[in-house]
Amino acid sequence: MGKILVTGGTGFIGSHTCVALINAGYQVVIMDNLCNSKVEAVARIEMITGRHVRFYRTDMRDEEDMRQIFEDNKIDAVIHFAGLKAVGESVEKPLEYYENNISGTLSLLRVMREYHCNVIIFSSSATVYGCNNEAPYVEEMPTSATNPYGYTKVMIEQILRDVCTANPEFTAVALRYFNPIGAHPTALLGELPNGVPQNLIPYLTQTAIGIREKLSVFGDDYDTPDGSCIRDFINVVDLAKAHVIAIRRILEKTQKEKVEVFNIGTGRGVSVLELINGFEKATGVKLNYQIVGRRAGDIEKVWANPDFANQELGWKAVETLEDTLRSAWNWQLKLRERGIQ
Ligand code: NAD
Ligand code: WQD
């Protein structure tokens, strides 16, 4: 069916996507420099799928090493997850973020061109809607960013458009994820943040299990029904499936544009307080939390209009929020069993 190179394939979303790809019949080659993930993810993908996976511990900026992957494997398409993703860190270390995410993508694209691999799916983000658009976001809205991380996503989308214009054979899909959460139902894969989590769900589950004392809810004075921010929380398994559909579409050349962009979200806005209530209901675990001041840079309301993905890809988020929150909790419990967190 095709051999797919998955950059960042041991990471949170990449690992779930590898499982979905293998289950759909694709061969998968993973490359990752393990700066934000563990090699055990490869064994876990193999455990879930019962299939062997080839793994390269490689930095995408190292073109010599990248060439070796393309020498060893006839790669039909690339799904490009590799990148640094912490918003706050990107403000403190802009050069590292531009260097890693932008230079890394340029190296990848150069090597792809050398080996006549012309098909790429890119992990973009709702962050490209910046702070001047109003939810629900539609793909045609102007893009911008509020931090270096966000700018790397805006820039890489543009780089892909330019490369596709210059090279008639090149095609790309950018999937703009909203807030990916949850874990694989087997609890063998999930999110494993380094240090103190910055994102809501890992902080929440670490609080629920006693690693953190209290979850801070950043603001209850927003112009929303309960005063807390609203997000579009998308289950990571649903998200992974969108990649399988996109890869099929692009490999079968049923794309309508050389570069297509899709929102990958549920279309449903859920507030931070609703999420906390939902977690308590789904798991029966009481959460210690307090309302504190707003976090700088937070946007009040973020949710997708996913109509384009629903209609064109035939993709729709199907997992319930309750099951998703339960899966995140089961993953946290498994981490404790394994003595990791
Ligand atoms: P993750 O950190 O778990 O996965 C990214 C992987 O890329 C990691 O395994 C890391 O080791 C690897 N990596 C980083 N730099 C590399 C390099 N130079 N060479 C090789 N490997 C490298 O993150 P994730 O949540 O799975 O995100 C995957 C992609 O989706 C990222 O591009 C991210 O920006 C994007 N995204 C994530 C979210 C989110 O909230 N998780 C939302 C929107 C978009
Ligand atoms: C969600 C909500 C917080 C932590 C980030 C990136 C975005 C995308 C997804 C990659 C907000 C609140 C959080 C906490 C809280 N990533 N919160 N207490 O900021 O929506 O998006 O991840 O592309 O680009 O910016 O996600 O999980 O940090 O926050 O109250 O301890 O939870 O204020 O309203 P965010 P998040």
Coordinates of C-alpha atoms and ligand atoms in Angstrom, one line a residue:
M1 CA 0.0 0.0 0.0
G2 CA 2.9 2.3 0.6
K3 CA 5.8 3.0 2.8
I4 CA 5.4 6.1 5.0
L5 CA 8.3 7.9 6.8
V6 CA 6.9 9.3 10.0
T7 CA 9.2 12.0 11.4
G8 CA 8.7 12.5 15.2
G9 CA 7.1 9.0 15.2
T10 CA 7.9 8.2 18.8
G11 CA 6.1 11.3 20.0
F12 CA 2.6 11.7 21.3
I13 CA 0.6 12.1 18.1
G14 CA 3.2 10.4 15.9
S15 CA 3.1 7.1 17.8
H16 CA -0.7 6.9 17.7
T17 CA -0.6 7.7 14.0
C18 CA 1.9 4.9 13.4
V19 CA -0.6 2.5 14.9
A20 CA -3.4 3.8 12.8
L21 CA -1.3 3.6 9.6
I22 CA -0.1 0.0 10.3
N23 CA -3.6 -1.1 11.1
A24 CA -4.7 0.4 7.8
G25 CA -2.1 -1.7 5.9
Y26 CA 0.8 0.8 5.5
Q27 CA 4.4 0.1 6.2
V28 CA 5.9 2.6 8.6
V29 CA 9.5 3.8 9.0
I30 CA 10.0 6.0 12.1
M31 CA 12.7 8.6 12.6
D32 CA 13.0 10.7 15.8
N33 CA 16.0 12.2 17.7
L34 CA 14.2 11.3 21.0
C35 CA 14.6 14.9 22.3
N36 CA 11.0 14.7 23.6
S37 CA 10.0 11.0 23.5
K38 CA 11.3 7.6 24.4
V39 CA 12.4 4.7 22.2
E40 CA 10.1 2.4 24.1
A41 CA 7.3 3.9 22.0
V42 CA 8.5 1.7 19.1
A43 CA 8.1 -1.5 21.0
R44 CA 4.7 -0.4 22.2
I45 CA 3.6 0.3 18.6
E46 CA 4.8 -3.1 17.7
M47 CA 3.0 -4.6 20.7
I48 CA -0.3 -3.0 19.7
T49 CA 0.0 -3.8 16.0
G50 CA 1.9 -7.1 16.1
R51 CA 4.1 -5.8 13.3
H52 CA 7.8 -4.9 13.2
V53 CA 8.7 -1.2 12.8
R54 CA 12.0 0.1 11.5
F55 CA 13.3 3.0 13.7
Y56 CA 16.1 5.5 13.0
R57 CA 17.4 7.6 15.8
T58 CA 18.1 10.6 13.6
D59 CA 18.0 14.4 13.8
M60 CA 16.1 15.7 10.9
R61 CA 18.6 18.5 10.5
D62 CA 21.3 16.0 9.7
E63 CA 20.9 15.6 5.9
E64 CA 23.5 12.8 5.7
D65 CA 21.5 10.7 8.2
M66 CA 18.3 11.6 6.5
R67 CA 19.7 10.4 3.1
Q68 CA 20.5 7.1 4.7
I69 CA 16.8 6.5 5.5
F70 CA 15.8 7.2 2.0
E71 CA 18.7 5.0 0.7
D72 CA 17.5 2.1 2.8
N73 CA 13.8 2.5 2.1
K74 CA 11.7 3.4 -0.8
I75 CA 9.6 6.1 0.9
D76 CA 6.3 6.9 -0.8
A77 CA 5.2 9.7 1.5
V78 CA 6.3 11.6 4.7
I79 CA 4.1 12.5 7.6
H80 CA 6.0 15.3 9.4
F81 CA 5.5 15.5 13.1
A82 CA 9.0 16.2 14.2
G83 CA 9.4 19.6 15.9
L84 CA 9.6 21.4 19.2
K85 CA 6.2 22.4 20.5
A86 CA 6.3 24.2 23.8
V87 CA 4.9 27.7 23.4
G88 CA 6.5 29.3 26.5
E89 CA 9.9 27.8 25.8
S90 CA 9.8 29.1 22.2
V91 CA 9.5 32.6 23.6
E92 CA 12.6 32.1 25.7
K93 CA 14.5 30.2 23.0
P94 CA 13.4 31.5 19.6
L95 CA 16.6 30.6 17.8
E96 CA 16.4 27.0 18.9
Y97 CA 12.8 26.8 17.7
Y98 CA 13.4 28.4 14.3
E99 CA 16.6 26.3 13.9
N100 CA 15.0 23.0 14.8
N101 CA 11.5 23.4 13.3
I102 CA 12.4 25.5 10.2
S103 CA 15.9 24.3 9.4
G104 CA 14.8 20.7 10.1
T105 CA 11.9 21.0 7.7
L106 CA 14.1 22.5 5.0
S107 CA 16.6 19.6 5.4
L108 CA 13.8 17.1 5.2
L109 CA 12.3 18.7 2.0
R110 CA 15.7 18.9 0.3
V111 CA 16.3 15.2 0.9
M112 CA 12.8 14.4 -0.2
R113 CA 13.4 16.3 -3.4
E114 CA 16.7 14.4 -4.0
Y115 CA 14.9 11.1 -3.7
H116 CA 11.8 12.1 -5.7
C117 CA 9.5 11.7 -2.7
N118 CA 6.9 14.4 -3.4
V119 CA 4.2 13.8 -0.9
I120 CA 4.1 15.3 2.6
I121 CA 1.5 15.7 5.4
F122 CA 2.4 18.3 7.9
S123 CA 1.4 18.8 11.5
S124 CA 0.1 22.3 11.6
S125 CA -1.8 23.8 14.5
A126 CA -4.8 26.0 15.4
T127 CA -2.2 28.4 16.7
V128 CA -1.9 29.7 13.1
Y129 CA -5.2 31.5 13.5
G130 CA -3.4 33.9 15.8
C131 CA -5.4 36.3 18.0
N132 CA -7.3 38.3 15.3
N133 CA -9.9 35.7 14.2
E134 CA -13.0 34.6 16.0
A135 CA -14.0 31.0 16.7
P136 CA -15.2 28.9 15.0
Y137 CA -12.1 29.0 12.8
V138 CA -12.4 28.2 9.1
E139 CA -9.4 27.4 6.9
E140 CA -9.7 30.5 4.8
M141 CA -9.0 32.9 7.7
P142 CA -5.8 34.9 7.6
T143 CA -3.0 33.2 9.5
S144 CA -0.6 34.8 12.0
A145 CA 1.0 33.9 15.3
T146 CA 1.7 35.2 18.8
N147 CA 4.9 33.4 19.6
P148 CA 7.9 31.8 17.8
Y149 CA 6.4 28.3 17.9
G150 CA 3.3 29.6 16.2
Y151 CA 5.4 31.4 13.6
T152 CA 7.2 28.2 12.7
K153 CA 3.8 26.6 11.8
V154 CA 2.8 29.7 9.8
M155 CA 6.1 29.7 8.0
I156 CA 6.2 25.9 7.3
E157 CA 2.8 26.1 5.8
Q158 CA 4.1 28.9 3.5
I159 CA 7.2 27.0 2.7
L160 CA 5.1 24.0 1.6
R161 CA 3.0 26.2 -0.7
D162 CA 6.1 27.7 -2.3
V163 CA 7.7 24.3 -2.8
C164 CA 4.6 22.9 -4.3
T165 CA 4.4 25.9 -6.7
A166 CA 8.0 25.5 -7.8
N167 CA 7.8 21.7 -8.1
P168 CA 4.9 20.4 -10.2
E169 CA 5.2 16.9 -8.7
F170 CA 5.0 18.1 -5.1
T171 CA 1.8 17.9 -3.1
A172 CA 1.1 18.6 0.6
V173 CA -1.6 18.5 3.2
A174 CA -1.5 20.6 6.3
L175 CA -3.6 19.3 9.2
R176 CA -4.3 22.0 11.7
Y177 CA -4.8 20.2 15.0
F178 CA -6.8 21.9 17.8
N179 CA -6.1 20.6 21.4
P180 CA -5.1 16.9 21.1
I181 CA -5.7 14.9 24.3
G182 CA -6.3 11.3 25.5
A183 CA -4.3 8.2 25.0
H184 CA -4.5 4.8 23.2
P185 CA -7.3 2.6 24.7
T186 CA -4.7 -0.1 25.5
A187 CA -2.9 2.5 27.7
L188 CA 0.3 1.5 26.0
L189 CA 0.8 4.9 24.3
G190 CA 0.0 8.4 25.6
E191 CA 1.5 11.8 26.3
L192 CA 4.7 11.9 28.3
P193 CA 5.7 15.5 28.9
N194 CA 9.2 16.3 30.2
G195 CA 9.3 18.1 33.5
V196 CA 6.3 20.1 34.7
P197 CA 3.5 19.9 32.1
Q198 CA 2.4 23.2 30.5
N199 CA -0.7 21.7 28.9
L200 CA -4.0 21.3 30.8
I201 CA -4.6 17.5 30.6
P202 CA -1.2 16.2 31.6
Y203 CA -1.2 18.7 34.5
L204 CA -4.7 17.7 35.4
T205 CA -4.0 13.9 35.4
Q206 CA -0.7 14.4 37.3
T207 CA -2.6 16.4 40.0
A208 CA -5.3 13.7 40.2
I209 CA -2.7 11.1 40.8
G210 CA -0.9 13.2 43.4
I211 CA 2.3 14.2 41.6
R212 CA 1.1 17.9 41.6
E213 CA -0.7 19.4 44.5
K214 CA -3.2 21.5 42.8
L215 CA -4.3 22.4 39.3
S216 CA -4.5 26.2 38.6
V217 CA -7.3 27.3 36.4
F218 CA -6.0 30.3 34.6
G219 CA -8.9 32.8 34.8
D220 CA -12.7 32.6 35.4
D221 CA -13.4 36.2 34.2
Y222 CA -13.5 35.5 30.4
D223 CA -16.5 36.3 28.4
T224 CA -17.7 32.7 28.3
P225 CA -20.7 31.0 30.1
D226 CA -18.6 29.9 33.1
G227 CA -15.8 32.5 32.8
S228 CA -13.0 30.0 31.9
C229 CA -11.4 29.6 28.4
I230 CA -12.9 27.4 25.8
R231 CA -11.0 24.9 23.7
D232 CA -11.7 22.2 21.1
F233 CA -10.3 19.0 22.7
I234 CA -9.7 16.4 20.1
N235 CA -9.0 12.7 20.9
V236 CA -5.6 11.6 19.7
V237 CA -6.9 8.4 18.2
D238 CA -9.5 10.4 16.2
L239 CA -6.7 12.7 15.2
A240 CA -4.5 9.8 14.1
K241 CA -7.2 8.5 11.8
A242 CA -7.3 11.8 10.0
H243 CA -3.7 11.2 8.9
V244 CA -4.6 7.8 7.4
I245 CA -7.4 9.3 5.4
A246 CA -5.2 12.2 4.3
I247 CA -2.4 9.9 3.2
R248 CA -4.8 7.7 1.2
R249 CA -6.2 10.8 -0.5
I250 CA -2.8 12.2 -1.4
L251 CA -1.3 8.9 -2.5
E252 CA -4.3 8.1 -4.7
K253 CA -4.1 11.7 -6.1
T254 CA -7.7 12.5 -5.3
Q255 CA -6.6 15.8 -3.9
K256 CA -8.3 18.9 -5.3
E257 CA -5.4 21.3 -4.7
K258 CA -1.7 20.8 -4.6
V259 CA -1.7 22.1 -1.0
E260 CA -4.8 21.3 1.1
V261 CA -5.4 22.6 4.6
F262 CA -7.9 21.0 7.0
N263 CA -9.0 21.8 10.5
I264 CA -8.8 18.7 12.7
G265 CA -11.1 19.4 15.6
T266 CA -14.5 18.3 17.0
G267 CA -16.2 21.6 16.3
R268 CA -17.4 21.7 19.9
G269 CA -16.0 24.2 22.4
V270 CA -15.5 22.9 25.9
S271 CA -14.5 25.2 28.8
V272 CA -11.7 24.4 31.2
L273 CA -14.1 24.1 34.1
E274 CA -16.4 21.8 32.0
L275 CA -13.4 19.7 31.3
I276 CA -12.6 19.4 35.0
N277 CA -16.2 18.4 35.8
G278 CA -16.1 15.9 32.9
F279 CA -12.9 14.4 34.2
E280 CA -14.4 14.0 37.7
K281 CA -17.5 12.4 36.3
A282 CA -15.7 10.1 33.9
T283 CA -13.2 8.8 36.5
G284 CA -14.8 9.3 39.8
V285 CA -11.7 11.1 41.0
K286 CA -12.0 14.4 42.8
L287 CA -9.6 17.0 41.5
N288 CA -7.9 19.6 43.7
Y289 CA -8.0 22.9 41.8
Q290 CA -8.1 26.6 42.3
I291 CA -8.9 29.6 40.2
V292 CA -6.0 31.9 39.6
G293 CA -5.3 34.8 37.3
R294 CA -5.2 34.6 33.6
R295 CA -2.2 33.2 31.8
A296 CA -0.5 35.7 29.5
G297 CA -1.2 35.0 25.9
D298 CA -4.2 32.8 26.3
I299 CA -7.0 33.2 23.8
E300 CA -10.5 33.3 25.2
K301 CA -12.3 31.0 22.7
V302 CA -10.8 28.5 20.3
W303 CA -12.7 25.9 18.4
A304 CA -12.8 24.5 14.9
N305 CA -15.2 24.6 12.1
P306 CA -14.4 21.1 10.9
D307 CA -16.9 21.0 8.0
F308 CA -14.2 20.9 5.3
A309 CA -12.5 17.8 6.8
N310 CA -15.9 16.3 7.5
Q311 CA -17.1 16.7 3.9
E312 CA -13.9 16.4 1.9
L313 CA -12.0 13.8 3.9
G314 CA -15.1 12.0 5.2
W315 CA -13.4 12.3 8.6
K316 CA -15.2 13.2 11.8
A317 CA -14.2 13.1 15.5
V318 CA -16.2 10.2 17.0
E319 CA -14.8 9.6 20.5
T320 CA -16.7 11.0 23.4
L321 CA -15.1 13.5 25.8
E322 CA -15.9 11.1 28.6
D323 CA -14.0 8.2 27.0
T324 CA -11.2 10.5 26.0
L325 CA -10.7 11.7 29.6
R326 CA -10.9 8.2 30.9
S327 CA -8.2 7.1 28.4
A328 CA -5.9 10.0 29.7
W329 CA -6.5 8.8 33.2
N330 CA -5.8 5.1 32.4
W331 CA -2.6 6.2 30.8
Q332 CA -1.6 8.1 33.9
L333 CA -2.4 5.1 36.1
K334 CA -0.3 2.9 33.8
L335 CA 2.7 5.3 34.1
R336 CA 2.5 4.9 37.9
E337 CA 2.4 1.2 37.5
R338 CA 5.5 1.4 35.4
G339 CA 7.2 3.7 38.0
I340 CA 7.6 6.4 35.4
Q341 CA 5.6 9.2 36.9
Ligands
NAD1 P1 5.9 15.4 20.7 O1 7.0 16.3 21.3 O2 5.4 14.3 21.5 O3 6.5 14.8 19.3 C1 7.4 15.4 18.5 C2 8.5 14.5 18.2 O4 9.5 15.2 17.4 C3 9.3 14.1 19.5 O5 9.3 12.7 19.6 C4 10.7 14.7 19.4 O6 11.7 13.9 20.0 C5 10.8 14.8 17.9 N1 11.7 15.8 17.4 C6 11.8 17.1 17.7 N2 12.8 17.7 17.0 C7 13.4 16.7 16.2 C8 14.4 16.7 15.3 N3 15.2 17.8 15.1 N4 14.7 15.6 14.7 C9 14.0 14.5 14.9 N5 13.0 14.4 15.8 C10 12.7 15.5 16.4 O7 4.7 16.3 20.2 P2 3.3 16.0 19.6 O8 2.3 16.5 20.6 O9 3.2 14.5 19.2 O10 3.3 16.9 18.3 C11 3.6 16.4 17.0 C12 3.5 17.5 16.1 O11 2.2 18.1 16.1 C13 4.4 18.7 16.4 O12 4.9 19.2 15.1 C14 3.5 19.7 17.0 O13 4.0 21.0 16.8 C15 2.2 19.5 16.3 N6 1.1 19.9 17.1 C16 0.9 19.4 18.4 C17 -0.2 19.9 19.2 C18 -0.3 19.4 20.6 O14 -1.0 20.1 21.4 N7 0.3 18.3 21.0 C19 -1.1 20.7 18.6 C20 -1.0 21.2 17.3 C21 0.1 20.7 16.5
WQD2 C1 -5.7 24.9 27.5 C2 -6.6 25.7 28.4 C3 -5.3 27.4 29.7 C4 -2.9 24.6 32.0 C5 -1.4 24.9 23.3 C6 -0.7 25.7 22.3 C7 -1.3 25.4 20.9 C8 -1.5 23.9 20.7 C9 -2.1 23.2 21.8 C10 0.5 23.1 19.5 C11 -6.2 27.2 28.4 C12 -5.9 26.3 30.6 C13 -3.8 25.1 31.1 C14 -3.2 24.7 33.4 C15 -5.2 25.9 32.9 N1 -0.2 23.3 20.6 N2 -4.9 25.8 31.5 N3 -4.3 25.4 33.8 O1 -2.8 27.0 25.3 O2 -5.0 26.0 24.3 O3 -2.8 25.4 23.3 O4 -1.5 23.6 23.0 O5 0.3 23.6 18.4 O6 -0.5 26.0 20.0 O7 -0.7 27.1 22.6 O8 -3.4 24.5 25.5 O9 -3.4 22.8 27.3 O10 -1.9 24.8 27.5 O11 -4.4 25.1 27.7 O12 -6.2 26.5 33.3 O13 -2.4 24.3 34.2 O14 -6.3 25.3 29.7 O15 -5.4 28.6 30.2 O16 -7.3 28.0 28.5 P1 -3.5 25.8 24.7 P2 -3.2 24.3 27.0

